[in-house]
PDB file of C-alpha atoms in Angstrom:
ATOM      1  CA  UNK A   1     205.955-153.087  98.809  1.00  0.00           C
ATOM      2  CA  UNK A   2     207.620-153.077  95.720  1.00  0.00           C
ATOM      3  CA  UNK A   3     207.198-154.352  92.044  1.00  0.00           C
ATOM      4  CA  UNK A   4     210.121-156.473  90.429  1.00  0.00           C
ATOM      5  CA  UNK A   5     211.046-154.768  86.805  1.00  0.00           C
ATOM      6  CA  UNK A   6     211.538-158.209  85.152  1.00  0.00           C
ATOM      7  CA  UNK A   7     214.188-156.937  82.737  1.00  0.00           C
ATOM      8  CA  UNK A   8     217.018-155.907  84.865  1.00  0.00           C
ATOM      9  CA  UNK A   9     215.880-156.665  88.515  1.00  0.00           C
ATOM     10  CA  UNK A  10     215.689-153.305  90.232  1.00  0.00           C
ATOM     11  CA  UNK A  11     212.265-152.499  91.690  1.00  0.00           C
ATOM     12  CA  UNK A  12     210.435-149.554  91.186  1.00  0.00           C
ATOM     13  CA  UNK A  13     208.057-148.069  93.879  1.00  0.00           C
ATOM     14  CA  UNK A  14     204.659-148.469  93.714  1.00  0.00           C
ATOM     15  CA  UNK A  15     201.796-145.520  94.933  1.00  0.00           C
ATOM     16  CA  UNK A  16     200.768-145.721  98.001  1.00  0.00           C
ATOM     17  CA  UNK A  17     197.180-143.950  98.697  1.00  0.00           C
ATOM     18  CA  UNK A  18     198.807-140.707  99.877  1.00  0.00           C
ATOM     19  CA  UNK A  19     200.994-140.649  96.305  1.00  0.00           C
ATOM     20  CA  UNK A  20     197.788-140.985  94.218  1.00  0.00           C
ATOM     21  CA  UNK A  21     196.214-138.334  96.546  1.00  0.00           C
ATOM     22  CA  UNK A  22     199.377-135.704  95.973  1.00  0.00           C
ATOM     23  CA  UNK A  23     198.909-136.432  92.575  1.00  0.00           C
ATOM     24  CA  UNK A  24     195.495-136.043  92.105  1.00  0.00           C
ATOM     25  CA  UNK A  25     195.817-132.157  93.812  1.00  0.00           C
ATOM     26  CA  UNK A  26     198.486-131.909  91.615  1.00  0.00           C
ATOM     27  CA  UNK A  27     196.483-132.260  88.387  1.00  0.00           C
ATOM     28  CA  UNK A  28     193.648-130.504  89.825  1.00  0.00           C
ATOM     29  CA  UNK A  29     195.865-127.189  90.340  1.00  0.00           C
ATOM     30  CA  UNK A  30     196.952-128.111  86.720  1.00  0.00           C
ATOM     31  CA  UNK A  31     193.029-128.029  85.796  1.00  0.00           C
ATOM     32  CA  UNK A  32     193.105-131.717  84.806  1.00  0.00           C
ATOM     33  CA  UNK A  33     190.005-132.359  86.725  1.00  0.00           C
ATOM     34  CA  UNK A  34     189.594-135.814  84.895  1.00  0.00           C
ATOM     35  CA  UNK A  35     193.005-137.027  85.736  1.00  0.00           C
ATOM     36  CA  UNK A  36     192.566-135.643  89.070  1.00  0.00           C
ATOM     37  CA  UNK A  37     189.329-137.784  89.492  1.00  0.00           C
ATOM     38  CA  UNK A  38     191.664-140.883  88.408  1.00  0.00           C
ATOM     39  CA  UNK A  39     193.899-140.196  90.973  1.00  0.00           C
ATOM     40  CA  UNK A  40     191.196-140.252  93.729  1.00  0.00           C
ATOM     41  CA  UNK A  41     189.450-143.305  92.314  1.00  0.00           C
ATOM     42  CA  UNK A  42     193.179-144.909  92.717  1.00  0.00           C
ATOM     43  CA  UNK A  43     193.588-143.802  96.256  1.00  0.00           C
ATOM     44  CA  UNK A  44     190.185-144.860  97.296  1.00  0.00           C
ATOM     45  CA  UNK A  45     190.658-148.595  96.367  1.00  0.00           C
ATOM     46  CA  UNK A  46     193.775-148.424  98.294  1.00  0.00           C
ATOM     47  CA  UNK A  47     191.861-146.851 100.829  1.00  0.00           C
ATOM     48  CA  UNK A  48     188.324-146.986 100.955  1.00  0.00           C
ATOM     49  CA  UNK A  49     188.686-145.237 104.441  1.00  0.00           C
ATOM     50  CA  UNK A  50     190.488-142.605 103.047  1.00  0.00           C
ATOM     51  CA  UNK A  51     187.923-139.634 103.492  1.00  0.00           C
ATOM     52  CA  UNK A  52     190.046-136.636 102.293  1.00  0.00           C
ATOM     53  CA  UNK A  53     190.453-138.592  98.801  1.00  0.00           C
ATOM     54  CA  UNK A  54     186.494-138.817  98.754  1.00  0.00           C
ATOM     55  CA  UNK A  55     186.516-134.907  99.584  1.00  0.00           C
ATOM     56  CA  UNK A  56     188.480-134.025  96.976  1.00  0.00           C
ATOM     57  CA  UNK A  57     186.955-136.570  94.593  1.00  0.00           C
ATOM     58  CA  UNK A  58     183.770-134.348  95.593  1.00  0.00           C
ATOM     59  CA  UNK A  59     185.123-130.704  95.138  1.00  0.00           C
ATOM     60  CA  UNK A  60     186.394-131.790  91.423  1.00  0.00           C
ATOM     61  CA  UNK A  61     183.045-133.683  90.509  1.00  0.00           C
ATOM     62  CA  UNK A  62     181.610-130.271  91.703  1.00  0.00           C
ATOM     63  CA  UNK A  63     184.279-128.159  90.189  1.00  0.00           C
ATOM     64  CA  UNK A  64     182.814-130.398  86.539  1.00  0.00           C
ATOM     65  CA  UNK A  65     179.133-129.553  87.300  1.00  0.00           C
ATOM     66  CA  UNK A  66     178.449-133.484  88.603  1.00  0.00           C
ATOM     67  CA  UNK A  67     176.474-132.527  91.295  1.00  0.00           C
ATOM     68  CA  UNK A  68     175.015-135.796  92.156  1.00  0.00           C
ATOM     69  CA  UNK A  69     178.134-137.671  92.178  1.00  0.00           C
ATOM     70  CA  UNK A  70     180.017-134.886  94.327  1.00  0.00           C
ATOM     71  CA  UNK A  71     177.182-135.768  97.387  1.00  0.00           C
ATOM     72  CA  UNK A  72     177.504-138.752  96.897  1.00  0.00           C
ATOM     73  CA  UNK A  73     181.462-138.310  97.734  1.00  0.00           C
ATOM     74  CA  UNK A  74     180.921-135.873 100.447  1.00  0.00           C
ATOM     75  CA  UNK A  75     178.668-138.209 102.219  1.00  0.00           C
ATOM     76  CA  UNK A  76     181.044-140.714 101.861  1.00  0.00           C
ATOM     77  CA  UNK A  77     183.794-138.266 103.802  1.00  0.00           C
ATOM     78  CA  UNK A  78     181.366-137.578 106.075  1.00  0.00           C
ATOM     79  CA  UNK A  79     180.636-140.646 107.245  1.00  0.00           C
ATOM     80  CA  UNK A  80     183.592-141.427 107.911  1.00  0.00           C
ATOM     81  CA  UNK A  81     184.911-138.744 109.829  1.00  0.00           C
ATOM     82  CA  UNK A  82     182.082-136.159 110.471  1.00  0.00           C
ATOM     83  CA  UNK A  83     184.451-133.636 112.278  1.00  0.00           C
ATOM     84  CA  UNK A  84     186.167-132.559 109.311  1.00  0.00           C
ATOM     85  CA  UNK A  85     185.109-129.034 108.771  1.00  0.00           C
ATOM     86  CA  UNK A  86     186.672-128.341 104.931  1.00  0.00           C
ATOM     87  CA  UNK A  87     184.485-131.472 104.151  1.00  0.00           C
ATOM     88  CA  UNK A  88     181.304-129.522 105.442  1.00  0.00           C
ATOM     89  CA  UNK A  89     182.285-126.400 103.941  1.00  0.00           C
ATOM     90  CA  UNK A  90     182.651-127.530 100.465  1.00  0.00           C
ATOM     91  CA  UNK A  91     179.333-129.727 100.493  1.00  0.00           C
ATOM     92  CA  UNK A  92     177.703-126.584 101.535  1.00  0.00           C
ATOM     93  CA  UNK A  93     179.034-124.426  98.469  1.00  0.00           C
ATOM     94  CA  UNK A  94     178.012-127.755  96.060  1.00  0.00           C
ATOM     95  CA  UNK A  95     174.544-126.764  97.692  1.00  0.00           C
ATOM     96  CA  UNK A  96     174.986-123.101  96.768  1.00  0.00           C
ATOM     97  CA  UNK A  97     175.979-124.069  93.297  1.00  0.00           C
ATOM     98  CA  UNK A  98     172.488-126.082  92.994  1.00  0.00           C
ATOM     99  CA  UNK A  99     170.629-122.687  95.281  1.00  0.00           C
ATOM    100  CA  UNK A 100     169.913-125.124  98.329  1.00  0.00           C
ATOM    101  CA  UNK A 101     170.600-122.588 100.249  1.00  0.00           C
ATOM    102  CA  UNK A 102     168.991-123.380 103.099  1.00  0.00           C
ATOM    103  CA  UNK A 103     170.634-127.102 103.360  1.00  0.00           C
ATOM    104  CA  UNK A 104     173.384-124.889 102.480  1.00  0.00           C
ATOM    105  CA  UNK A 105     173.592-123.406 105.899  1.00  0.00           C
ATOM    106  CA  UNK A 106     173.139-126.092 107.533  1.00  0.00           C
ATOM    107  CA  UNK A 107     176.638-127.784 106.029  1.00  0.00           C
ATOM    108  CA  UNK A 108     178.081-123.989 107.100  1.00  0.00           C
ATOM    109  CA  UNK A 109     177.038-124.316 110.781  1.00  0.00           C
ATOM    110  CA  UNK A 110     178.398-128.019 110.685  1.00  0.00           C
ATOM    111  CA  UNK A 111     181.840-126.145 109.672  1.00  0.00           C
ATOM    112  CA  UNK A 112     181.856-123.496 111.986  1.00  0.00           C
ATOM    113  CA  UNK A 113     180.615-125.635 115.015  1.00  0.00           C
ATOM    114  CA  UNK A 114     184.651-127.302 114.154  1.00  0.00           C
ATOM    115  CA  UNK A 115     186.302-124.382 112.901  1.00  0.00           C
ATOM    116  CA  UNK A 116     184.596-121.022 114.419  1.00  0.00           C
ATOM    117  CA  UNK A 117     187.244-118.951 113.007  1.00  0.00           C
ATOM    118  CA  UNK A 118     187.096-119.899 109.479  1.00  0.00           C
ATOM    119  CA  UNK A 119     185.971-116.097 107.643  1.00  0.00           C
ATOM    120  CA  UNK A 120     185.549-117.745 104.198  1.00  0.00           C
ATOM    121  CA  UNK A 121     182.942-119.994 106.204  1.00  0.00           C
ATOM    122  CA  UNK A 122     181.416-117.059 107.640  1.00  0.00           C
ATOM    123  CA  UNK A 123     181.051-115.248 104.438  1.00  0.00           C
ATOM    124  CA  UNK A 124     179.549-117.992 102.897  1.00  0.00           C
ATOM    125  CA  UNK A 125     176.811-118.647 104.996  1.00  0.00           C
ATOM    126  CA  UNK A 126     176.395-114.758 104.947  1.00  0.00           C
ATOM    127  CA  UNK A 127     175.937-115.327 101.235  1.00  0.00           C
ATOM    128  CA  UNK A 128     173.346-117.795 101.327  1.00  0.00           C
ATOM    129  CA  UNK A 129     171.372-115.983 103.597  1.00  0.00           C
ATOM    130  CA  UNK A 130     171.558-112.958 101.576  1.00  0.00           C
ATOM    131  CA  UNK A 131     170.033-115.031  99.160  1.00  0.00           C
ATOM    132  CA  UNK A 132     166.813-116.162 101.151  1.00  0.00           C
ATOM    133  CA  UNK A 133     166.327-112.777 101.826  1.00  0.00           C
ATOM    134  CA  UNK A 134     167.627-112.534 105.306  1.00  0.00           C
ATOM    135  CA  UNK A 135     169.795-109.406 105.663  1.00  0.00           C
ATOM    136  CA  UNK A 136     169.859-109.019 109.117  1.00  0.00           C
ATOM    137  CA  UNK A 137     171.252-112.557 109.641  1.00  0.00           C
ATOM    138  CA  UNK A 138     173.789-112.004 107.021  1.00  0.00           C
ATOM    139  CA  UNK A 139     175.296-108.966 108.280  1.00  0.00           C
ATOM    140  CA  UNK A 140     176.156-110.773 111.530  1.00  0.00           C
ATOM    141  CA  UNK A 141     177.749-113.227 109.222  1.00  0.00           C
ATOM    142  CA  UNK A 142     180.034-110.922 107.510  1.00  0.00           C
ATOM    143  CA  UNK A 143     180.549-108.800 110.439  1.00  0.00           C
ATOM    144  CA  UNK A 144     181.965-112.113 112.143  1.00  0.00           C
ATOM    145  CA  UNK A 145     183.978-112.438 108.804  1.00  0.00           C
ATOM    146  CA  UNK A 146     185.653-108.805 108.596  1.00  0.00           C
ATOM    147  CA  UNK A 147     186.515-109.612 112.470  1.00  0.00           C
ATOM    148  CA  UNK A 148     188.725-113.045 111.309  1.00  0.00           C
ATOM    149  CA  UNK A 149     189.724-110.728 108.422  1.00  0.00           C
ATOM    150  CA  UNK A 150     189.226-107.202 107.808  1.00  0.00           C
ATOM    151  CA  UNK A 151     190.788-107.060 104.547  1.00  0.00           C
ATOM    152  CA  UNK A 152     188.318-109.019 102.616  1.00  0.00           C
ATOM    153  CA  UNK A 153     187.086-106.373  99.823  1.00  0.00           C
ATOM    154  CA  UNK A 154     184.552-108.962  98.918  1.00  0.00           C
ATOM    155  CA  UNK A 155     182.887-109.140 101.905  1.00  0.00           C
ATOM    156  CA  UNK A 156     182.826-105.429 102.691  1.00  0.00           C
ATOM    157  CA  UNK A 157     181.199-105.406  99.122  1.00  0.00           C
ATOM    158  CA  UNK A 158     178.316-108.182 100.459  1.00  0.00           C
ATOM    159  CA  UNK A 159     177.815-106.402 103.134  1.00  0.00           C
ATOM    160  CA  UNK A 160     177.345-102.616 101.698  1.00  0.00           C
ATOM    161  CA  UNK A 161     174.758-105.018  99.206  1.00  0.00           C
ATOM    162  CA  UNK A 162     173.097-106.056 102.192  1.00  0.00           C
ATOM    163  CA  UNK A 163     172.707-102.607 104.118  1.00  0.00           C
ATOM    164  CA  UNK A 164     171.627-101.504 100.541  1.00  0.00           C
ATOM    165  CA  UNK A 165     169.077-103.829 100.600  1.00  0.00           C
ATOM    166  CA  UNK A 166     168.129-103.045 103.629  1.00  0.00           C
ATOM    167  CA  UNK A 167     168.387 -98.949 102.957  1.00  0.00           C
ATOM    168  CA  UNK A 168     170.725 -98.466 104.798  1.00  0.00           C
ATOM    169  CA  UNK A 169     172.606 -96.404 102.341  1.00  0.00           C
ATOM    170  CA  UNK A 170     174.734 -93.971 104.093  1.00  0.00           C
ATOM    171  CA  UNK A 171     176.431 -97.453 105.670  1.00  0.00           C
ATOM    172  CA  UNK A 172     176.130 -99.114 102.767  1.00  0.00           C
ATOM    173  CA  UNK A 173     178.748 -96.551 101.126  1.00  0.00           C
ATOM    174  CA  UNK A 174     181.060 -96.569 104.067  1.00  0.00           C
ATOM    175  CA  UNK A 175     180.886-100.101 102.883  1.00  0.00           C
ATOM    176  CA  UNK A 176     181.882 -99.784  99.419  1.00  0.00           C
ATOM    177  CA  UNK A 177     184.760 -97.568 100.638  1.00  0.00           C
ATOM    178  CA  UNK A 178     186.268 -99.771 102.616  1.00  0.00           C
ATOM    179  CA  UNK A 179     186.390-102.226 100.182  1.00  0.00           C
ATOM    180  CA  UNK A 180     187.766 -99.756  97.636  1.00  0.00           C
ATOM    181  CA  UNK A 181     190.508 -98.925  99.943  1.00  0.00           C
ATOM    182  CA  UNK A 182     191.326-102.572  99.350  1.00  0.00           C
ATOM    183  CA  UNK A 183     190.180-102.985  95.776  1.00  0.00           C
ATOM    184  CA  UNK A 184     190.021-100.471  94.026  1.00  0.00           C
ATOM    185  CA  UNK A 185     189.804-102.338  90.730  1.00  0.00           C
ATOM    186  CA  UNK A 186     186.736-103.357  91.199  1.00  0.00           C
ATOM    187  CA  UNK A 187     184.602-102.316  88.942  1.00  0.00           C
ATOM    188  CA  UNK A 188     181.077-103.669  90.326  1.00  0.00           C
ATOM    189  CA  UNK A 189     181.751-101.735  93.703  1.00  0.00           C
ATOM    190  CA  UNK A 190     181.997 -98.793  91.618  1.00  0.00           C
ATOM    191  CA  UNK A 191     178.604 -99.697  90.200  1.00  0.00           C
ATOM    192  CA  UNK A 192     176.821-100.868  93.281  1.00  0.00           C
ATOM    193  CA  UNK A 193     178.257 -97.284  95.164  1.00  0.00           C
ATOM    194  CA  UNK A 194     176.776 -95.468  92.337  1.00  0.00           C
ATOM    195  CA  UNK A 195     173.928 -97.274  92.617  1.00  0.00           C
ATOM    196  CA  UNK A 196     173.587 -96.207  96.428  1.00  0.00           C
ATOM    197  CA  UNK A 197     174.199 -92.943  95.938  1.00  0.00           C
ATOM    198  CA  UNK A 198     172.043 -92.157  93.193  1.00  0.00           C
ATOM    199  CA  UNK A 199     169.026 -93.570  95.691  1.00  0.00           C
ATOM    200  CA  UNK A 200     170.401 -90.679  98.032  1.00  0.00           C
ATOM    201  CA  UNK A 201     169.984 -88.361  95.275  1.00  0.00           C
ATOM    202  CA  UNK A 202     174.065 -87.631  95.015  1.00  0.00           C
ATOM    203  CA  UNK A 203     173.641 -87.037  91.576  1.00  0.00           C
ATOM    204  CA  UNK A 204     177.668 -86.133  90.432  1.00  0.00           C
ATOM    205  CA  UNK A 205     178.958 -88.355  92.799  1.00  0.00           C
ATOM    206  CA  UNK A 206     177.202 -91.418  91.743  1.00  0.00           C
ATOM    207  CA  UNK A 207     178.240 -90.468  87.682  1.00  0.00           C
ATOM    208  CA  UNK A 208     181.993 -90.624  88.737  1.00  0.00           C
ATOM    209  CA  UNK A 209     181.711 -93.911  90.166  1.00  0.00           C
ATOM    210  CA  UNK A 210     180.263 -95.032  87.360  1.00  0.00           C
ATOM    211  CA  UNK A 211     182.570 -93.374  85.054  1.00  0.00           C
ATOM    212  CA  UNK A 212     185.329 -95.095  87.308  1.00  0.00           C
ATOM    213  CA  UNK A 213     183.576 -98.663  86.672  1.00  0.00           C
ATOM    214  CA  UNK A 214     183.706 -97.964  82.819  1.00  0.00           C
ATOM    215  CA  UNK A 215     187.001 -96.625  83.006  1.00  0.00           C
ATOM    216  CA  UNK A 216     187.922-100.392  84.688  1.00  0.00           C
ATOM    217  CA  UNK A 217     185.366-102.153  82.587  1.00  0.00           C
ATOM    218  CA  UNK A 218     184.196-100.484  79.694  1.00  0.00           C
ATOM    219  CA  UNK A 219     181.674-103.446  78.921  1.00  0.00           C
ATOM    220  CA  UNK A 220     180.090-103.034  81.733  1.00  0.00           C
ATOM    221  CA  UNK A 221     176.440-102.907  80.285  1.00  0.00           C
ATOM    222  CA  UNK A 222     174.619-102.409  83.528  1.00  0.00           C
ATOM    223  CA  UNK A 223     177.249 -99.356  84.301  1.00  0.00           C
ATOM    224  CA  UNK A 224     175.887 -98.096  81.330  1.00  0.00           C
ATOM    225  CA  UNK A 225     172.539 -98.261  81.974  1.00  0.00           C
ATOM    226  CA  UNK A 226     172.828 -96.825  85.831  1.00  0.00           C
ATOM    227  CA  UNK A 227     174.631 -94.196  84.226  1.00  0.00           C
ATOM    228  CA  UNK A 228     171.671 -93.203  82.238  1.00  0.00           C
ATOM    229  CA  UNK A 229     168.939 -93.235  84.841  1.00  0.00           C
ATOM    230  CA  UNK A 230     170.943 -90.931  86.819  1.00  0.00           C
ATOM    231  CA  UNK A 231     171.157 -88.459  83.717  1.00  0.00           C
ATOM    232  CA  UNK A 232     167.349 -89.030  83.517  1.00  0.00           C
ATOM    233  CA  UNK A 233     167.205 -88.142  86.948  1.00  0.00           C
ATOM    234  CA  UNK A 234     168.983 -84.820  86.127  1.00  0.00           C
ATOM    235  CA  UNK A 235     166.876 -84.123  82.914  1.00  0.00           C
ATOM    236  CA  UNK A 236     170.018 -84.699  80.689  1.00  0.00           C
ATOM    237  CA  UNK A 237     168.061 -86.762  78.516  1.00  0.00           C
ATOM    238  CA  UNK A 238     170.112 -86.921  75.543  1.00  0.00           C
ATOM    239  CA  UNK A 239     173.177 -88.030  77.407  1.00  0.00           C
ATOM    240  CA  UNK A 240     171.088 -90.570  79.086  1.00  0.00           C
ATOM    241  CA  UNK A 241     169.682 -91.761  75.580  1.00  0.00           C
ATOM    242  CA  UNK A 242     173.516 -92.630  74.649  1.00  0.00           C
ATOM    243  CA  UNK A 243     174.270 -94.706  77.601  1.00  0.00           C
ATOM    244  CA  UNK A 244     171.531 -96.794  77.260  1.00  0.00           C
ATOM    245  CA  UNK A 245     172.426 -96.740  73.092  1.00  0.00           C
ATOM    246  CA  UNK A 246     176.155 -97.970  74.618  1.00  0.00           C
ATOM    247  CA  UNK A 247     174.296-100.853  76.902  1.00  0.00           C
ATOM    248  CA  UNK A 248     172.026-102.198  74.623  1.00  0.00           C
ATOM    249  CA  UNK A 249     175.301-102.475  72.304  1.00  0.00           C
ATOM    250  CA  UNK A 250     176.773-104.781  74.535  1.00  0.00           C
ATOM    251  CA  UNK A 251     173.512-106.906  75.743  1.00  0.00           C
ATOM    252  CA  UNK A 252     171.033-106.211  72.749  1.00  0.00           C
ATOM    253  CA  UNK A 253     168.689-108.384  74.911  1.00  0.00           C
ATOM    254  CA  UNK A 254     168.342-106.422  77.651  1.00  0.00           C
ATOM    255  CA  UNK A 255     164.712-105.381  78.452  1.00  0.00           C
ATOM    256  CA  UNK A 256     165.595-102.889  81.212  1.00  0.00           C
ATOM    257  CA  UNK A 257     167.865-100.991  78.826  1.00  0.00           C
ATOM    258  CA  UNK A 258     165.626-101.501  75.798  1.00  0.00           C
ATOM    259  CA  UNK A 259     162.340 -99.828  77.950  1.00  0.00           C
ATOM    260  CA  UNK A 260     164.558 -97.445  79.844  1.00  0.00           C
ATOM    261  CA  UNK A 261     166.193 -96.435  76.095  1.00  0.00           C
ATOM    262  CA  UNK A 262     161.986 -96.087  74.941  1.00  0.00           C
ATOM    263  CA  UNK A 263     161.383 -93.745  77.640  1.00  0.00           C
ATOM    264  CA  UNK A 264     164.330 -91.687  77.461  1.00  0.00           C
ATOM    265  CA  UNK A 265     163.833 -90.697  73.293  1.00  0.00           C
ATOM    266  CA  UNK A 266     160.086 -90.464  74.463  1.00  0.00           C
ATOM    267  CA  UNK A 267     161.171 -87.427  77.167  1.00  0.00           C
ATOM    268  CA  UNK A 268     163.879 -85.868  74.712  1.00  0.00           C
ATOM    269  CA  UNK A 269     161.275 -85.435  71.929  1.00  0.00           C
ATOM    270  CA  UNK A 270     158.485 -84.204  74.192  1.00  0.00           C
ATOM    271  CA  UNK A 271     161.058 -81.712  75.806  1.00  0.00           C
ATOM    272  CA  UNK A 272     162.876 -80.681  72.750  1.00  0.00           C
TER     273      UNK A 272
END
C-alpha cells in the first residue's frame, strides 16, 4: 500500500510493522529508548499479533525502570507465542531487576527448556540463585555456562564468589585465575582474590592483588579497606590506618571503614 503525495503524484512508501520494528531497535542501540517505545507502539497497532514488538516494547520499558508496564508487555509476547525463549529470558532479568528471584528462575527454566544451550541463560539463573543463598545449585549453573563458553571472565568470577562463599577457597582462586587469564582488567577479581587469600592467611599475596585492583581502580574504596585488614592482620598498623584514611576519603559514609579506621589508631597507640 502506498500513500499519494498530492503535490506531484509520486507515492511514497508507507511502514509496514517490520519497518517500525527495525526502527525502533535502531533508536534503542542509539539510546533513544522513548522513540524506540514509539516505534513499538506503531508496530503493534499494525500488528497487535506481533509478539517480538511487545518484547522489545518490554526490554526498553525495563531498560527505563517501568517495571510494571514491561510485564505487562512480556505477558503480552508470551501469550502469544510462549516458545520464544529471548522473551522468557528477558522477563526473568526484569524480575532480577525488582529481586524476584525466585519467579526469576522460573522465567530462566522456561528459556532453557527452548534454548538449553543459551550460557548467558545459564549464568543468569546461576545468579539468582546465588542470591537466595543457594551455592550449590548455582555452581551447576555456571559450570553448565563455562561448558557453552569457557571464556566468560564473568562467570568464572561468580563462580570463584560462590566457592568463596561456600569456603572453598583454594578453588575459589583457581577461579579468579581463570578469569584473569581472560580479564585481567578487572579490578573487583583482584579484590575478591585478595579477599580469598587473605582468609587463607596468604598475607603478601593477597596485598599485591589488591595493589593490582588500585593500580586498575584507584577509587576502589573497598580495595582500600581489604588492604588494611590484611596489614592489621600482619600488625602493620600504621599502614593499615592509611588505607582505611584513603577509603573513608572516597566513601566518608562507610561504617566498616569508619569502625575498622577506630580500631586500627586504637592498636597503633596501645602498641606504640
Amino acid at each position: 500500500m502506498a500513500e499519494q503525495n498530492q503535490e506531484d503524484g509520486e507515492s511514497i512508501p508507507q511502514c509496514n510493522a517490520i519497518d517500525w520494528w527495525n526502527k525502533g531497535v535502531n533508536n534503542y542501540n542509539l539510546g533513544f529508548y522513548n522513540e524506540a517505545l514509539q516505534c513499538y507502539d506503531e508496530a503493534i497497532k499494525l500488528d497487535p499479533r506481533y509478539a517480538a514488538a511487545w518484547c522489545n516494547k518490554g526490554f526498553t520499558l525495563t531498560k527505563l525502570a517501568r517495571y510494571g508496564e514491561a510485564i505487562l508487555c512480556y505477558n503480552r509476547a508470551l501469550a502469544i507465542d510462549q516458545n520464544n525463549a529471548i522473551t522468557w529470558h528477558n522477563k526473568g532479568s526484569m524480575l532480577m531487576s525488582l529481586n524476584q528471584y525466585g519467579e526469576a528462575i522460573q522465567c530462566y527454566d522456561r528459556a532453557l527448556a527452548i534454548e538449553p544451550n543459551n550460557a548467558i541463560t545459564w549464568y543468569n539463573k546461576g545468579f539468582a540463585l546465588d542470591a537466595l543463598n543457594h551455592y550449590d545449585e548455582a555452581l551447576q549453573c555456571y559450570d553448565r555456562a563455562l561448558e557453552i563458553d569457557p571464556k566468560d571472565a564473568i562467570t568464572w568470577h561468580n563462580k570463584g564468589s560462590a566457592l568463596n562463599a561456600l569456603d572453598r577457597n583454594d578453588e575459589a582462586i583457581q577461579c579468579y585465575d581463570r578469569a584473569l587469564e581472560i580479564d585481567p582488567e578487572n579490578a573487583t577479581t583482584w579484590q575478591e582474590k585478595g579477599s580469598t587469600l587473605h582468609n587463607l592467611a596468604r598475607y603478601n599475596e593477597a596485598l599485591q592483588c589488591y595493589d593490582r585492583a588500585l593500580e586498575i581502580n584507584p577509587e576502589n574504596a573497598i580495595a582500600y579497606r581489604n588492604k588494611g585488614s590484611v596489614l592489621m592482620s600482619i600488625h602493620h598498623y600504621g599502614e593499615a590506618f592509611e588505607c582505611y584514611d584513603r577509603a573513608l576519603k572516597i566513601n566518608s559514609k562507610d561504617a566498616i571503614t569508619l569502625r575498622y579506621k577506630g580500631l586500627a589508631l586504637h592498636t597503633r597507640i596501645r602498641f606504640k
